[in-house]
GROMACS .gro file of C-alpha atoms in nm:
model
  231
    1MET     CA    1   0.251   1.467  -2.164
    2SER     CA    2   0.045   1.301  -1.891
    3THR     CA    3   0.367   1.180  -1.726
    4ILE     CA    4   0.504   1.534  -1.726
    5ARG     CA    5   0.179   1.675  -1.586
    6GLY     CA    6   0.180   1.406  -1.316
    7ALA     CA    7   0.536   1.490  -1.218
    8ARG     CA    8   0.451   1.859  -1.202
    9ALA     CA    9   0.147   1.788  -0.987
   10ARG     CA   10   0.351   1.577  -0.747
   11ALA     CA   11   0.619   1.844  -0.727
   12ARG     CA   12   0.357   2.108  -0.651
   13ILE     CA   13   0.210   1.892  -0.375
   14GLU     CA   14   0.556   1.840  -0.224
   15VAL     CA   15   0.646   2.209  -0.235
   16THR     CA   16   0.307   2.308  -0.091
   17ALA     CA   17   0.359   2.064   0.195
   18ALA     CA   18   0.708   2.200   0.260
   19ILE     CA   19   0.575   2.557   0.270
   20LYS     CA   20   0.305   2.458   0.519
   21ASP     CA   21   0.552   2.266   0.735
   22GLU     CA   22   0.784   2.566   0.753
   23ALA     CA   23   0.490   2.795   0.827
   24ARG     CA   24   0.388   2.569   1.115
   25ARG     CA   25   0.742   2.589   1.252
   26GLN     CA   26   0.711   2.967   1.240
   27LEU     CA   27   0.377   2.949   1.419
   28ALA     CA   28   0.540   2.752   1.697
   29ALA     CA   29   0.835   2.990   1.724
   30GLU     CA   30   0.679   3.330   1.659
   31GLY     CA   31   0.300   3.298   1.661
   32ALA     CA   32   0.052   3.349   1.379
   33ALA     CA   33   0.070   3.730   1.391
   34LYS     CA   34   0.436   3.719   1.282
   35LEU     CA   35   0.397   3.466   1.003
   36SER     CA   36   0.584   3.597   0.699
   37LEU     CA   37   0.590   3.463   0.344
   38ARG     CA   38   0.934   3.612   0.293
   39ALA     CA   39   1.066   3.435   0.602
   40VAL     CA   40   0.912   3.106   0.489
   41ALA     CA   41   1.067   3.146   0.144
   42ARG     CA   42   1.405   3.231   0.296
   43GLU     CA   43   1.407   2.923   0.519
   44LEU     CA   44   1.316   2.701   0.222
   45GLY     CA   45   1.576   2.856  -0.005
   46MET     CA   46   1.310   2.995  -0.237
   47VAL     CA   47   1.273   3.340  -0.383
   48SER     CA   48   0.958   3.516  -0.265
   49SER     CA   49   0.815   3.538  -0.616
   50ALA     CA   50   0.825   3.157  -0.643
   51LEU     CA   51   0.640   3.111  -0.315
   52TYR     CA   52   0.370   3.356  -0.424
   53ARG     CA   53   0.276   3.112  -0.700
   54TYR     CA   54   0.163   2.874  -0.427
   55PHE     CA   55   0.019   3.124  -0.179
   56PRO     CA   56  -0.045   3.473  -0.316
   57SER     CA   57  -0.058   3.629   0.031
   58ARG     CA   58   0.002   3.561   0.398
   59ASP     CA   59  -0.373   3.534   0.446
   60ASP     CA   60  -0.396   3.261   0.183
   61LEU     CA   61  -0.129   3.064   0.368
   62LEU     CA   62  -0.301   3.123   0.702
   63THR     CA   63  -0.630   3.004   0.556
   64ALA     CA   64  -0.467   2.684   0.430
   65LEU     CA   65  -0.315   2.619   0.774
   66ILE     CA   66  -0.646   2.690   0.947
   67ILE     CA   67  -0.837   2.455   0.718
   68ASP     CA   68  -0.574   2.184   0.771
   69ALA     CA   69  -0.600   2.225   1.148
   70TYR     CA   70  -0.980   2.213   1.151
   71ASP     CA   71  -0.974   1.908   0.925
   72ALA     CA   72  -0.716   1.735   1.144
   73VAL     CA   73  -0.908   1.778   1.471
   74GLY     CA   74  -1.231   1.697   1.287
   75GLU     CA   75  -1.084   1.377   1.149
   76ALA     CA   76  -0.961   1.282   1.496
   77ALA     CA   77  -1.313   1.331   1.634
   78GLU     CA   78  -1.478   1.138   1.352
   79THR     CA   79  -1.230   0.851   1.378
   80ALA     CA   80  -1.287   0.824   1.753
   81LEU     CA   81  -1.663   0.822   1.699
   82ALA     CA   82  -1.638   0.548   1.436
   83ARG     CA   83  -1.428   0.333   1.667
   84ALA     CA   84  -1.683   0.375   1.947
   85GLU     CA   85  -1.979   0.309   1.718
   86ARG     CA   86  -2.081  -0.008   1.900
   87SER     CA   87  -2.051   0.151   2.243
   88GLY     CA   88  -2.327   0.341   2.418
   89HIS     CA   89  -2.392   0.704   2.335
   90ARG     CA   90  -2.228   0.828   2.652
   91ALA     CA   91  -1.911   0.635   2.561
   92GLN     CA   92  -1.923   0.775   2.208
   93TRP     CA   93  -1.948   1.125   2.347
   94ALA     CA   94  -1.651   1.064   2.577
   95ALA     CA   95  -1.448   0.926   2.287
   96VAL     CA   96  -1.505   1.235   2.072
   97CYS     CA   97  -1.420   1.473   2.357
   98ALA     CA   98  -1.106   1.278   2.444
   99ALA     CA   99  -0.994   1.279   2.080
  100VAL     CA  100  -1.028   1.657   2.061
  101ARG     CA  101  -0.818   1.698   2.374
  102LYS     CA  102  -0.556   1.446   2.257
  103TRP     CA  103  -0.517   1.624   1.924
  104ALA     CA  104  -0.491   1.963   2.092
  105LEU     CA  105  -0.221   1.842   2.333
  106ALA     CA  106  -0.024   1.697   2.042
  107HIS     CA  107  -0.065   2.011   1.825
  108PRO     CA  108  -0.085   2.307   2.064
  109HIS     CA  109   0.027   2.569   1.812
  110GLU     CA  110  -0.222   2.458   1.551
  111TYR     CA  111  -0.490   2.449   1.820
  112ALA     CA  112  -0.395   2.805   1.916
  113LEU     CA  113  -0.429   2.909   1.552
  114ILE     CA  114  -0.794   2.801   1.536
  115TYR     CA  115  -0.909   2.846   1.897
  116GLY     CA  116  -0.671   3.106   2.034
  117SER     CA  117  -0.660   3.482   1.991
  118PRO     CA  118  -0.765   3.613   1.647
  119VAL     CA  119  -0.478   3.700   1.414
  120PRO     CA  120  -0.463   4.081   1.373
  121GLY     CA  121  -0.573   4.188   1.027
  122TYR     CA  122  -0.695   3.845   0.923
  123THR     CA  123  -1.057   3.757   0.847
  124ALA     CA  124  -1.134   3.390   0.790
  125PRO     CA  125  -1.308   3.328   0.456
  126GLN     CA  126  -1.611   3.109   0.394
  127ASP     CA  127  -1.381   2.820   0.303
  128THR     CA  128  -1.310   2.762   0.672
  129VAL     CA  129  -1.674   2.717   0.778
  130VAL     CA  130  -1.727   2.353   0.679
  131PRO     CA  131  -1.397   2.226   0.825
  132ALA     CA  132  -1.465   2.422   1.145
  133GLY     CA  133  -1.793   2.238   1.195
  134ARG     CA  134  -1.664   1.880   1.182
  135VAL     CA  135  -1.621   1.833   1.557
  136ALA     CA  136  -1.960   1.988   1.624
  137LEU     CA  137  -2.125   1.759   1.370
  138ALA     CA  138  -1.968   1.456   1.536
  139LEU     CA  139  -2.111   1.561   1.872
  140ILE     CA  140  -2.450   1.643   1.721
  141SER     CA  141  -2.463   1.300   1.558
  142VAL     CA  142  -2.418   1.133   1.898
  143VAL     CA  143  -2.704   1.335   2.046
  144ARG     CA  144  -2.923   1.279   1.738
  145ASP     CA  145  -2.874   0.902   1.753
  146ALA     CA  146  -2.948   0.898   2.125
  147HIS     CA  147  -3.262   1.105   2.072
  148ARG     CA  148  -3.387   0.860   1.810
  149ALA     CA  149  -3.296   0.552   2.013
  150GLU     CA  150  -3.407   0.622   2.367
  151GLY     CA  151  -3.468   0.994   2.402
  152LEU     CA  152  -3.283   1.263   2.592
  153ALA     CA  153  -3.306   1.367   2.956
  154LEU     CA  154  -3.297   1.743   2.907
  155ALA     CA  155  -3.349   2.017   3.162
  156THR     CA  156  -3.662   2.229   3.128
  157LEU     CA  157  -3.603   2.511   2.884
  158PRO     CA  158  -3.654   2.855   3.045
  159GLU     CA  159  -3.891   3.077   2.850
  160ALA     CA  160  -3.635   3.356   2.837
  161VAL     CA  161  -3.406   3.152   2.611
  162ARG     CA  162  -3.671   2.960   2.416
  163PRO     CA  163  -3.660   3.190   2.109
  164GLU     CA  164  -3.283   3.152   2.089
  165ALA     CA  165  -3.311   2.777   2.137
  166VAL     CA  166  -3.566   2.751   1.857
  167ARG     CA  167  -3.342   2.955   1.628
  168LEU     CA  168  -3.040   2.739   1.714
  169ALA     CA  169  -3.233   2.420   1.651
  170ALA     CA  170  -3.340   2.547   1.308
  171ASP     CA  171  -2.980   2.636   1.224
  172ILE     CA  172  -2.783   2.337   1.354
  173ALA     CA  173  -3.019   2.046   1.418
  174PRO     CA  174  -3.383   2.084   1.306
  175ASP     CA  175  -3.455   1.725   1.406
  176LEU     CA  176  -3.361   1.783   1.771
  177PRO     CA  177  -3.564   1.956   2.044
  178PRO     CA  178  -3.476   2.322   2.095
  179ALA     CA  179  -3.350   2.240   2.445
  180ALA     CA  180  -3.100   1.997   2.293
  181ALA     CA  181  -2.973   2.257   2.047
  182LEU     CA  182  -2.921   2.509   2.325
  183ALA     CA  183  -2.743   2.248   2.535
  184LEU     CA  184  -2.517   2.158   2.243
  185ALA     CA  185  -2.415   2.521   2.194
  186THR     CA  186  -2.342   2.546   2.566
  187VAL     CA  187  -2.126   2.234   2.587
  188TRP     CA  188  -1.947   2.327   2.264
  189ALA     CA  189  -1.813   2.635   2.440
  190GLN     CA  190  -1.742   2.439   2.758
  191LEU     CA  191  -1.551   2.162   2.580
  192PHE     CA  192  -1.317   2.400   2.407
  193GLY     CA  193  -1.293   2.609   2.721
  194LEU     CA  194  -1.167   2.303   2.909
  195VAL     CA  195  -0.916   2.223   2.636
  196SER     CA  196  -0.803   2.584   2.606
  197PHE     CA  197  -0.746   2.618   2.980
  198GLU     CA  198  -0.517   2.316   2.966
  199ILE     CA  199  -0.335   2.415   2.647
  200PHE     CA  200  -0.281   2.777   2.751
  201GLY     CA  201  -0.171   2.699   3.107
  202GLN     CA  202  -0.466   2.816   3.315
  203PHE     CA  203  -0.479   2.477   3.491
  204ASN     CA  204  -0.115   2.498   3.603
  205ARG     CA  205  -0.096   2.453   3.982
  206VAL     CA  206  -0.472   2.404   3.985
  207VAL     CA  207  -0.557   2.068   3.829
  208GLU     CA  208  -0.303   1.790   3.871
  209ASP     CA  209  -0.474   1.472   3.747
  210ARG     CA  210  -0.590   1.622   3.422
  211ASP     CA  211  -0.689   1.297   3.254
  212ALA     CA  212  -0.936   1.211   3.530
  213PHE     CA  213  -1.051   1.572   3.555
  214PHE     CA  214  -1.123   1.596   3.183
  215ALA     CA  215  -1.303   1.261   3.171
  216HIS     CA  216  -1.525   1.372   3.459
  217ALA     CA  217  -1.593   1.709   3.296
  218ALA     CA  218  -1.673   1.551   2.959
  219ASP     CA  219  -1.920   1.318   3.131
  220GLY     CA  220  -2.085   1.622   3.284
  221LEU     CA  221  -2.120   1.770   2.936
  222ALA     CA  222  -2.285   1.449   2.823
  223GLN     CA  223  -2.537   1.488   3.102
  224THR     CA  224  -2.603   1.849   2.999
  225VAL     CA  225  -2.699   1.741   2.646
  226GLY     CA  226  -2.932   1.476   2.788
  227LEU     CA  227  -2.743   1.153   2.722
  228LEU     CA  228  -2.876   0.888   2.953
  229ARG     CA  229  -2.652   0.728   3.212
  230GLY     CA  230  -2.541   0.383   3.107
  231GLU     CA  231  -2.577   0.469   2.740
   0.00000   0.00000   0.00000
């Protein structure tokens, strides 16, 4: 019986992967808003009722694709950070930022699914929260290690944003100064803004040497979060 159960489990994994692969092809061709379980089933030669046993609704399939995408870019960031572990903090930061960009350029449609326009009628469930935070946690860990090792060179925190900075610090990094938490939230938006501008074509006929441009911009983000030069 265990052999039969194992074969069934493997078959389910294979079919699930095939469904996701076809769904990703539809994302690339039609966009997330037009993703259809019936169309996926048709392309795979399945009846719709069979596909529903794997994903009861379009939203369930979208959620699975979103989680996969967040996990993929998160894994890329974490792997880059691990490889740069013996480098200085500024180099670690650059490695994480570069990994995010590299993944996005290689998977533009999946990037668009998680950082592009919201899908009409879809609300992401709680299941997506932890995968969505993996890149942020990698960046926070660089800043946390730098803070413990040699401190951070942070700009003076204006009083007008101090309450928000304190709240952010309590939420995302209680062991960091409020100014660092505010800076992290700022550069989080800036990092993905840079990547999105490149992925969605806003840099066309504007920025030509995009590798050098991005490296320079990512270094500026490192300065914003207080990472010391030479670290």
